[in-house]
XYZ file of C-alpha atoms in Angstrom:
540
model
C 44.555 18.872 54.163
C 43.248 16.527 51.902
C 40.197 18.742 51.297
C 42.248 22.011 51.032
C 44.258 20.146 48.398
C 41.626 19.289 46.193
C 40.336 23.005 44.683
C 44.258 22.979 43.803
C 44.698 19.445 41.891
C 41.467 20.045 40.229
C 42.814 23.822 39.257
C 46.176 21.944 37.763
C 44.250 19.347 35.760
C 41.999 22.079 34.082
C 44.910 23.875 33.097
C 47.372 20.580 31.986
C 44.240 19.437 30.219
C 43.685 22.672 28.682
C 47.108 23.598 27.075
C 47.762 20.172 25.695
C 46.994 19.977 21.661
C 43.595 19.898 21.081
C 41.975 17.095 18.472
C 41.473 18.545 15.175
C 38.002 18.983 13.861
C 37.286 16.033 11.170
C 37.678 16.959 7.163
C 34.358 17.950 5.852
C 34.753 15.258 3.068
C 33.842 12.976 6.272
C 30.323 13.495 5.842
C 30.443 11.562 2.775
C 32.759 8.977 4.246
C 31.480 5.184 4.164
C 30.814 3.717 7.717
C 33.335 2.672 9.888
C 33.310 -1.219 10.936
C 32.531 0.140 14.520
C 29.413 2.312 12.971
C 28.203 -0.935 10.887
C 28.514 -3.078 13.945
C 26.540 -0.152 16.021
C 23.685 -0.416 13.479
C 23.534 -4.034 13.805
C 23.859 -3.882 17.069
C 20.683 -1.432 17.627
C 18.184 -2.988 14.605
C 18.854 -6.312 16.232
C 17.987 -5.051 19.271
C 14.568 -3.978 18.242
C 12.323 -6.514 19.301
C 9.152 -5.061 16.479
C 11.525 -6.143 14.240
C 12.280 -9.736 14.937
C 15.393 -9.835 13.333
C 17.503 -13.200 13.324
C 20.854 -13.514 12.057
C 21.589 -13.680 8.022
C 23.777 -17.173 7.734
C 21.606 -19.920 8.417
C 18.027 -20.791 9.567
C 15.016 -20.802 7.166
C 14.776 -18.483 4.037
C 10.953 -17.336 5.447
C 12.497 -14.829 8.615
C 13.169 -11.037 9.392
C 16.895 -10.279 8.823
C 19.277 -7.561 7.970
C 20.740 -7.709 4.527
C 22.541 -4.360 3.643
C 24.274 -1.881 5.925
C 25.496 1.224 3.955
C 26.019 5.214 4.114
C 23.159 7.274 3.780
C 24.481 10.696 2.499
C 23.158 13.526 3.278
C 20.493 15.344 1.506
C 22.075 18.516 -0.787
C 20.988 21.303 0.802
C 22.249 20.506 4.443
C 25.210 19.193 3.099
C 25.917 22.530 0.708
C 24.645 25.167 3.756
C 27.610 22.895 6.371
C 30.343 23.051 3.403
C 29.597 26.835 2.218
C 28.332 28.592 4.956
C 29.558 27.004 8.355
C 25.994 25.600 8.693
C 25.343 22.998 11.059
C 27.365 19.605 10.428
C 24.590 16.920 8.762
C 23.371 14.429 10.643
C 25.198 10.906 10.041
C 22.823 8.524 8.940
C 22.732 4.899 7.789
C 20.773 3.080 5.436
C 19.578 -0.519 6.183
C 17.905 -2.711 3.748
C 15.721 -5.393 5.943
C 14.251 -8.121 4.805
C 10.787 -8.965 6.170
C 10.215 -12.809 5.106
C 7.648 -13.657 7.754
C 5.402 -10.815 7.830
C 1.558 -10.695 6.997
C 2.905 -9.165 3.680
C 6.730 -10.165 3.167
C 8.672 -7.418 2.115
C 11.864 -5.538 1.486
C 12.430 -2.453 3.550
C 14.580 0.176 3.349
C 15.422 1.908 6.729
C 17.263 5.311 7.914
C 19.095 4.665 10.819
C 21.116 7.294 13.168
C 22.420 8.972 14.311
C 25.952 7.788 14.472
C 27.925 6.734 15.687
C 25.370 5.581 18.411
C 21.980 5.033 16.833
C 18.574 5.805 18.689
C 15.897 5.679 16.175
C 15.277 5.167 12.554
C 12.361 5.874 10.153
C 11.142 3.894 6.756
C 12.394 5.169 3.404
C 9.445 4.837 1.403
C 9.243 4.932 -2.605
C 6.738 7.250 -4.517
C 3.162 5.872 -4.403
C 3.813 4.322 -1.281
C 4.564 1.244 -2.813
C 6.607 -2.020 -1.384
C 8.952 -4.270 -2.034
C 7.665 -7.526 -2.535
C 9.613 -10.439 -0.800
C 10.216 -12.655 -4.305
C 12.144 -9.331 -5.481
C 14.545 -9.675 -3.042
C 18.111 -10.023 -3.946
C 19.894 -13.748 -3.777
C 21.361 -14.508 -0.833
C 24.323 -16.623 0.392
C 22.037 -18.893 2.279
C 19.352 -19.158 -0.745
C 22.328 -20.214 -3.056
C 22.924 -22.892 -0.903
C 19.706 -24.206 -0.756
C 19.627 -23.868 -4.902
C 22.337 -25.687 -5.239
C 21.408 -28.591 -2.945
C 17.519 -28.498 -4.315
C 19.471 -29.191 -8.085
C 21.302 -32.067 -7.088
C 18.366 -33.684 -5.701
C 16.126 -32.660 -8.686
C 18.522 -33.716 -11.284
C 19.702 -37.113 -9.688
C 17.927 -39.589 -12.223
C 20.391 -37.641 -15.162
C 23.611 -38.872 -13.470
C 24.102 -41.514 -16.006
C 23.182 -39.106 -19.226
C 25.677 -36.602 -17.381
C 28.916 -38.421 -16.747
C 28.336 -39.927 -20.366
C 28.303 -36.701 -21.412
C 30.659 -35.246 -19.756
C 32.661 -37.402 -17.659
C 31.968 -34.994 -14.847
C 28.416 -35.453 -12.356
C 26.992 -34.031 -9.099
C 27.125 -37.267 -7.231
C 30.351 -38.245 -5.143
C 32.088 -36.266 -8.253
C 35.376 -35.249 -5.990
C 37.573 -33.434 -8.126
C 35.398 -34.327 -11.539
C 32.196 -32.050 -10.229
C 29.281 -30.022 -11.866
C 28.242 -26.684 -10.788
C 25.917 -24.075 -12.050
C 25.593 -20.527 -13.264
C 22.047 -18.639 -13.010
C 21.078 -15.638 -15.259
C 18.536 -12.993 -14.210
C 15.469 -11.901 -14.417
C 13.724 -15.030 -12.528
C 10.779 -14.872 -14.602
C 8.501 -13.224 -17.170
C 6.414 -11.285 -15.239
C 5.389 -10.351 -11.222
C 5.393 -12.894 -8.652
C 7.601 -15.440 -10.222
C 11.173 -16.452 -8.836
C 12.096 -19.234 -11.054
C 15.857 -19.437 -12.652
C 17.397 -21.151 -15.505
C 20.268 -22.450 -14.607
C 23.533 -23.202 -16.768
C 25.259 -26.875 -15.797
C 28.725 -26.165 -16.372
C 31.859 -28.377 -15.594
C 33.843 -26.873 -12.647
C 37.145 -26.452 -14.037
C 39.010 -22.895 -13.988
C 36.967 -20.678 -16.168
C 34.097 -22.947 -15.791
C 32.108 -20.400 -17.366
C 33.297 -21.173 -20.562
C 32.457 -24.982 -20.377
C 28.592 -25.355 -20.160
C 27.510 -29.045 -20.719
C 24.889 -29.232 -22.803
C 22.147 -28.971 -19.855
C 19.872 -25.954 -18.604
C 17.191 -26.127 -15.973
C 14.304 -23.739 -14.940
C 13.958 -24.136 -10.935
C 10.987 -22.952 -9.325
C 12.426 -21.391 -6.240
C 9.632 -18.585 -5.157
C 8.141 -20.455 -2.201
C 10.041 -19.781 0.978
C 10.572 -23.895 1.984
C 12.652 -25.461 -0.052
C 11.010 -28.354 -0.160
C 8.166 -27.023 -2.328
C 10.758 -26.248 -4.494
C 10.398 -28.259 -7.928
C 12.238 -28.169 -11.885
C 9.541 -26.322 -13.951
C 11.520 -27.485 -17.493
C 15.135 -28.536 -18.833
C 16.750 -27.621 -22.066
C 19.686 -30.153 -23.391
C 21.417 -29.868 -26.703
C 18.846 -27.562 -28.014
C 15.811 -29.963 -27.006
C 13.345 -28.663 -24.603
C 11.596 -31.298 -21.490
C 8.851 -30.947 -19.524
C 10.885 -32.798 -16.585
C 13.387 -34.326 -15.342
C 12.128 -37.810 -16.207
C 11.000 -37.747 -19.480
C 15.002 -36.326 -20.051
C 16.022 -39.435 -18.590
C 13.957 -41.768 -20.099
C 14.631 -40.249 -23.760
C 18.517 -41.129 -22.538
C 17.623 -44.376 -21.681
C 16.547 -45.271 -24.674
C 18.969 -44.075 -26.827
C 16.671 -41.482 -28.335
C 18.184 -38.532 -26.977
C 20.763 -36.831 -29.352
C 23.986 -37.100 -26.944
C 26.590 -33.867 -26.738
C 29.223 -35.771 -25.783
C 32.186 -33.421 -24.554
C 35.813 -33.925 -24.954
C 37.857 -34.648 -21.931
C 39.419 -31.518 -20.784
C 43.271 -31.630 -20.515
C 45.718 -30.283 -17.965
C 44.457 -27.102 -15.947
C 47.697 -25.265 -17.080
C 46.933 -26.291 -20.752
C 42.881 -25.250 -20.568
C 41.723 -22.595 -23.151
C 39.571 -20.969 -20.501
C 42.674 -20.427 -18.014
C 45.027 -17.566 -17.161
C 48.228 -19.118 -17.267
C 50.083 -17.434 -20.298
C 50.769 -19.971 -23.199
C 52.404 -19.586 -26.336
C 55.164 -17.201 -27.818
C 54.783 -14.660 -30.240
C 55.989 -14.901 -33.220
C 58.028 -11.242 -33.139
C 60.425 -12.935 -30.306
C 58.917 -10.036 -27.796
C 60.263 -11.626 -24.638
C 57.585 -12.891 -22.288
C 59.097 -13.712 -19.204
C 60.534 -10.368 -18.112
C 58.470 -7.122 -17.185
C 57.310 -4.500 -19.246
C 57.495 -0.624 -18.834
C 56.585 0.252 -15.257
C 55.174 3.264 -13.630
C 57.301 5.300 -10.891
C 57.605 8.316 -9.426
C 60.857 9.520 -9.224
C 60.447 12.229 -6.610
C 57.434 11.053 -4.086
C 53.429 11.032 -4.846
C 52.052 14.577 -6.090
C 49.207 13.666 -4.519
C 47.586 13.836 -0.753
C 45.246 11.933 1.111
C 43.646 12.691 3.914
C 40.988 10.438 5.232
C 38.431 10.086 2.215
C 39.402 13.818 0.788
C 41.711 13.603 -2.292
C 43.601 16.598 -3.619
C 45.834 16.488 -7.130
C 47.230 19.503 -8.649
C 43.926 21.799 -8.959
C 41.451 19.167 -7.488
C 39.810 18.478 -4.483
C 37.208 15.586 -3.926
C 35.366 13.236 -1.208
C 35.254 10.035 -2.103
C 33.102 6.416 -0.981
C 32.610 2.693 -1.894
C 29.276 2.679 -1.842
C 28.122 -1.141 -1.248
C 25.232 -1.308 -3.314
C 26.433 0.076 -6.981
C 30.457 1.805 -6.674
C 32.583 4.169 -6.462
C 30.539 8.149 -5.799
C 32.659 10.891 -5.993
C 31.454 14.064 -3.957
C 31.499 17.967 -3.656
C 34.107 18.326 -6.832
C 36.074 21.160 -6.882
C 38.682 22.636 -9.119
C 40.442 25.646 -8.458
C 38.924 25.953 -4.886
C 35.636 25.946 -6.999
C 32.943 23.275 -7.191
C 32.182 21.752 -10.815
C 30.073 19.287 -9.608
C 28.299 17.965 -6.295
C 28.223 14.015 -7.351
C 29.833 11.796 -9.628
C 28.877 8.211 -8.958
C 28.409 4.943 -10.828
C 24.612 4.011 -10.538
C 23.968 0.491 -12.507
C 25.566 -1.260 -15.392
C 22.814 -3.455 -17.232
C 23.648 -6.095 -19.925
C 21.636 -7.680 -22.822
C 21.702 -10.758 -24.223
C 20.259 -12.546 -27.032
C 20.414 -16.305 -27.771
C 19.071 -20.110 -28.538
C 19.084 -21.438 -25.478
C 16.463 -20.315 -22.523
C 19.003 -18.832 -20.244
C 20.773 -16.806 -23.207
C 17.338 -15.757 -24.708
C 16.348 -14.634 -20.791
C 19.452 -13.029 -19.660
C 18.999 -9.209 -18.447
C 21.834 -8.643 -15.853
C 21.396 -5.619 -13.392
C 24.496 -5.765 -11.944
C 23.932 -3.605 -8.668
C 21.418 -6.381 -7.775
C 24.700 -8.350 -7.030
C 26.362 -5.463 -5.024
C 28.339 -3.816 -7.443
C 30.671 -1.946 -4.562
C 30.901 -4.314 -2.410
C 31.812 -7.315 -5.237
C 35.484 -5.330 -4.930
C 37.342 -7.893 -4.020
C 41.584 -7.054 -3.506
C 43.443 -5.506 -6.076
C 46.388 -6.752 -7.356
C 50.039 -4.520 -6.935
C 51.240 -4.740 -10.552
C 48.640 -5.307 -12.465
C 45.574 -4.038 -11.022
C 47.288 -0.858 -10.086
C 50.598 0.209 -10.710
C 53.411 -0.812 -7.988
C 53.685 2.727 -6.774
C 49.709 3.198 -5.897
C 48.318 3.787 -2.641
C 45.907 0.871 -1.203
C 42.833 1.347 0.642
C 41.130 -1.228 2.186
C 36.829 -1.514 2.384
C 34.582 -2.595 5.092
C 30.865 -3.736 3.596
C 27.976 -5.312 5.913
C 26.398 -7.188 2.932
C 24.599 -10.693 3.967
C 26.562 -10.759 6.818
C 26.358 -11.032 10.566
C 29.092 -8.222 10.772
C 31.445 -5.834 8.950
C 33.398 -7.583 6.395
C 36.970 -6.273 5.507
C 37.818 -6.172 1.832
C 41.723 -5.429 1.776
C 43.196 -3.160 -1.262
C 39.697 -2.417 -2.393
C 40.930 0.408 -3.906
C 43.813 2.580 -5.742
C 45.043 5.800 -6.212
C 47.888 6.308 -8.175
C 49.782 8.876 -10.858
C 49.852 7.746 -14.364
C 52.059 9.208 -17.213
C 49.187 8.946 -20.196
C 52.127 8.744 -23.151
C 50.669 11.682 -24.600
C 52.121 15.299 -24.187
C 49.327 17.734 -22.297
C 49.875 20.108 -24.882
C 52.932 21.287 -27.022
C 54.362 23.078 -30.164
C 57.357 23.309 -31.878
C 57.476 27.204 -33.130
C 59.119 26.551 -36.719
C 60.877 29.745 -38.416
C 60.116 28.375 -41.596
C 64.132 28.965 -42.548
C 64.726 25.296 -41.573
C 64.946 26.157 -37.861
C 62.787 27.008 -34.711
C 62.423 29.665 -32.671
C 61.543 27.898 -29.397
C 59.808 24.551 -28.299
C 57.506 23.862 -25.693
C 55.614 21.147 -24.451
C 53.818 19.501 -20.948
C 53.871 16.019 -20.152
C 50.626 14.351 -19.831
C 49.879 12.890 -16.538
C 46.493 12.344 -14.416
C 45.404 10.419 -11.121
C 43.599 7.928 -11.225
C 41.008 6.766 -8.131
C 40.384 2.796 -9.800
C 38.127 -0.151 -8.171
C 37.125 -3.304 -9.614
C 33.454 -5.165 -9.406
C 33.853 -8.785 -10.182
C 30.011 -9.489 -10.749
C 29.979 -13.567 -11.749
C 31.916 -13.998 -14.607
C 32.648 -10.325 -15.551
C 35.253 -7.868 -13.895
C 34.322 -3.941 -14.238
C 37.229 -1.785 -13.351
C 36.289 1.529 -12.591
C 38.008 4.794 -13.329
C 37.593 8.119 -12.637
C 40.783 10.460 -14.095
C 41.471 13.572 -13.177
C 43.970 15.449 -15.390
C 45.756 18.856 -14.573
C 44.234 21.116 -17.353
C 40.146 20.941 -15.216
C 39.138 17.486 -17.105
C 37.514 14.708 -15.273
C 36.947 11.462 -17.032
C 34.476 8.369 -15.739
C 35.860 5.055 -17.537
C 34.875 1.284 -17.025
C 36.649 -1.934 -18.586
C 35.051 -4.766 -19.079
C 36.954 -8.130 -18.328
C 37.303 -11.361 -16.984
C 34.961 -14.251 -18.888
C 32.361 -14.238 -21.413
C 28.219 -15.426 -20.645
C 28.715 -18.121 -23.057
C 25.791 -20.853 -23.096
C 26.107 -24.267 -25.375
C 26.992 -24.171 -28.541
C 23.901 -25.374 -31.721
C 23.970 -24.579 -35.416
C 20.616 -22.593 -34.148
C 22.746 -20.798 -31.763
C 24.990 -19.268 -34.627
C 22.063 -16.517 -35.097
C 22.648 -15.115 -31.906
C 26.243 -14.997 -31.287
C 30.021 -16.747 -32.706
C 31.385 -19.599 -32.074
C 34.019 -19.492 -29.993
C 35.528 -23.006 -29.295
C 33.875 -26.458 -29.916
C 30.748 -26.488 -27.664
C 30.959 -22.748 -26.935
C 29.052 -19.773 -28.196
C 29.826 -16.430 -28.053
C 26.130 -14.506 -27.492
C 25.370 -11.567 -28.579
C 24.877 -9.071 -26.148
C 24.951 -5.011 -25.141
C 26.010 -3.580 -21.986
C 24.941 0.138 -20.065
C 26.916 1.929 -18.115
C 25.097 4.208 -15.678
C 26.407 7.643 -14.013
C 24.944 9.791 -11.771
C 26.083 13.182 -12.598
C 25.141 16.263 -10.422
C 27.055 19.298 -12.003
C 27.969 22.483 -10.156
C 29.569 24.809 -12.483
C 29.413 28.005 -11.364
C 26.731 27.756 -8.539
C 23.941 24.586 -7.622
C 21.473 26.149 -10.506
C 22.510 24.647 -13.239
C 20.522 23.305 -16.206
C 21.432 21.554 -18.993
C 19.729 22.174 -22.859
C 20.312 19.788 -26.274
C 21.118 21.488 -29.195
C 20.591 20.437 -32.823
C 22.760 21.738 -35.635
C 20.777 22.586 -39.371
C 22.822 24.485 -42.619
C 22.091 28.051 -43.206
C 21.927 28.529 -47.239
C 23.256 32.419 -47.724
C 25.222 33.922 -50.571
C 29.180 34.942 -50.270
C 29.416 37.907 -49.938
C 32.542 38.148 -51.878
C 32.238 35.519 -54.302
C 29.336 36.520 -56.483
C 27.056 33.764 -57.027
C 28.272 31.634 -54.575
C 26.559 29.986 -51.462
């Protein structure tokens, strides 16, 4: 009976299985989508496994060893990804790309690595630059772990200035408790290849330390993989450069050194550099109660469905890309694409100044991780109470996925100006008609909080086909110590502060796809055409 039976229960749960719903195939913005934490911890899981790799974890252990920095999205190449979103092609293979660091090979290096395909990875392949070139091993990005080490190699190294410091400053590295020094480094770590040496800014650690450097700057040599070849190459104080750390001491000693003594600072709630509001304004303009808001008085106009975002006439993928931002993908407008890629690529800054480490400083912010320095956003202020939150998972010098809550925001904002609108006068002192649009647009907004500066990162779409890219700067100044010989290169901005001069770039990749994948672009210059009226004799 049993066996009779079977061809029968078999028959019922094909057909049970068979009529119930069936899963939805995924949104073709998900080939764009950033990795999942379970696809992160799958590549870990696999390039760790790879014994010709020798990986061993990030935190901890020596700085000289094979380990995985960066976990990210590869996207698919173009064509694939147009012939699978046009023409029903064949869905792109998902891919992952894995920065490795290689710190005890023959020839330490920094390799980038495909990886795939997910969500269960079986192989991966080098991604190798033109000219077949590497990446040396002193290029690499700073880690967690080599931070650590930097900071405990400058306490050591700058021990004998304890007395010149809390003289100073009242503050010191030694047993300072709540009264403590800490440190700021600028990039690049040298003048020229194969150096990794850093000046570094002593600043007291109060909030906004950033804006109270002491007086003191030291160049660390930091390129050899043991820290305990590490050594100070030179030290700047009070505009005064010395060739180490104990002719700076010995110069204090004996009461040759020209002393920057800084005031003691006050309260925390009463410090120039912090955020708590002070002051009134002089109009009476109430502080402690809110200011306009944003709502929406009948529900979001917008929808979200995974990483695919459609507004009014648009339609756009979307990712937090770890390395450098926000990248917006396959762009459409009216059901037709305008452009395959919108992304934030670098932003760079310039700075000029007295001291070393203002005179050296040439940030490259997407060395620091630009996407995944996102840190959570703020209901209220960040982003308007009504937005929509979405969280971020980055594998960045880690041993796993990392969660980044509210990452992100997507909200509807009124812009205070009309979209377009005319009153029709009848030139009899009255009108005919008016008629006018309210100006609105979405807004898809992330921050980057790269060491003392916050980027917050826009891209607007408005109803009328306009996109816009936008980026704030915020958050603190790079400020260095304030000379007379300083005032060259930047303002004074408070007692021992100065205010350096400095330019920032903002880089966007832009891919457009107006009317087709061929376009081109072409700069045009403008020059006067001299011809005669032809009804004004004479004239030109």
């Amino acid at each position: 009976m049993w066996l009779l039976g079977l061809p029968w229960a078999l028959a019922l749960l094909v057909t049970v299985t068979s009529s119930g719903p069936s899963a939805a195939p995924p949104d073709p913005a998900s080939i764009f989508a950033d990795l999942s934490p379970e696809e992160l911890r799958a590549v870990r899981t696999f390039l760790m496994g790879r014994p010709e790799l020798g990986l061993s974890p990030s935190q901890g252990g020596p700085l000289a060893k094979n380990s995985l920095f960066l976990v990210e999205l590869l996207p698919p190449k173009k064509r694939p990804a147009l012939r699978f979103l046009e023409h029903g092609g064949p869905r792109p293979r998902r891919e992952a790309r894995a920065i490795v660091f290689f710190g005890v090979q023959a020839e330490p290096n920094i390799t980038e690595l495909a990886v795939g395909p997910l969500p269960q990875p079986s192989s991966y392949r080098v991604l190798g630059f033109k000219g077949g070139r590497a990446v040396p091993f002193w290029a690499r990005p700073m880690t967690r772990l080599e931070y650590e080490l930097l900071h405990e190699a400058l306490v050591a190294a700058v021990a004998p200035l304890e007395p010149l410091l809390r003289e100073a400053t009242g503050f010191g590295f030694q047993n300072c408790s709540e009264r403590c020094l800490t440190f700021s480094d600028i990039a690049p770590r040298g003048l020229g290849p194969g150096e990794r040496r850093t000046w570094l800014v002593i600043q007291r650690f109060v909030e906004g330390y950033f804006l109270h450097p002491a007086g003191l700057e030291v160049l660390l040599d930091h390129r050899d993989p043991d820290p305990r070849r590490w050594a100070v190459r030179q030290l700047w104080y009070n505009g005064h450069y010395f060739g180490s750390v104990r002719e700076l001491a010995e110069s204090h000693a004996r009461g040759t050194l020209p002393l920057a003594r800084l005031p003691e600072p006050p309260p925390a709630r009463h410090l120039f550099s912090s955020y708590e509001p002070r002051g009134h304004f002089a109009s009476g303009t109430p502080t402690e109660v809110h200011g306009a808001k944003v709502c929406e008085p009948q529900g979001r106009r917008y929808r979200l469905h995974g990483n695919r975002l459609e507004y009014g006439g648009w339609s756009l993928a979307f990712r937090l890309r770890s390395s450098a931002g926000l990248q917006l993908f396959d762009v459409r407008f009216g059901g037709e694409r305008v452009a395959y890629e919108l992304s934030v690529q670098e932003a760079i800054a310039f700075y000029g100044g007295h001291s070393p480490a203002a005179m050296q400083t040439k940030y490259m912010d997407a060395g620091w991780a630009m996407g995944a320095s996102s840190y959570e956003l703020a209901r209220g202020v960040d982003c308007p109470e009504t937005a929509t939150f979405l969280d971020a998972h980055h594998l960045l010098d880690a041993d796993g996925p990392v969660r980044f809550p509210h990452a992100l925001c997507i909200f509807e904002l009124p812009t205070g100006v009309p979209l377009r609108r005319h009153f029709d006068n009848d030139f009899q002192g009255g009108f005919h008609f008016y008629a006018g649009l309210e100006g609105r647009a979405l807004v898809l907004r992330t921050t980057s909080t790269v060491y003392n500066y916050d980027y917050i990162w826009d891209f607007l779409l408005y109803p009328n086909g306009v996109l816009e890219a936008k980026v704030h700067a915020t958050g603190y100044i790079h400020a260095t110590f304030y000379t007379p010989e300083g005032r060259r290169y930047g303002s004074r901005v408070h007692s021992h502060l100065l205010g350096n001069i400095h330019t920032h770039l903002v880089h966007y990749k832009v891919d457009l796809d107006v009317a087709g994948s061929g376009n081109s672009f072409e700069t045009m210059d403008i020059r006067f055409e001299n011809i005669s009226n032809p009804w004004s004799a004479g004239a030109r």
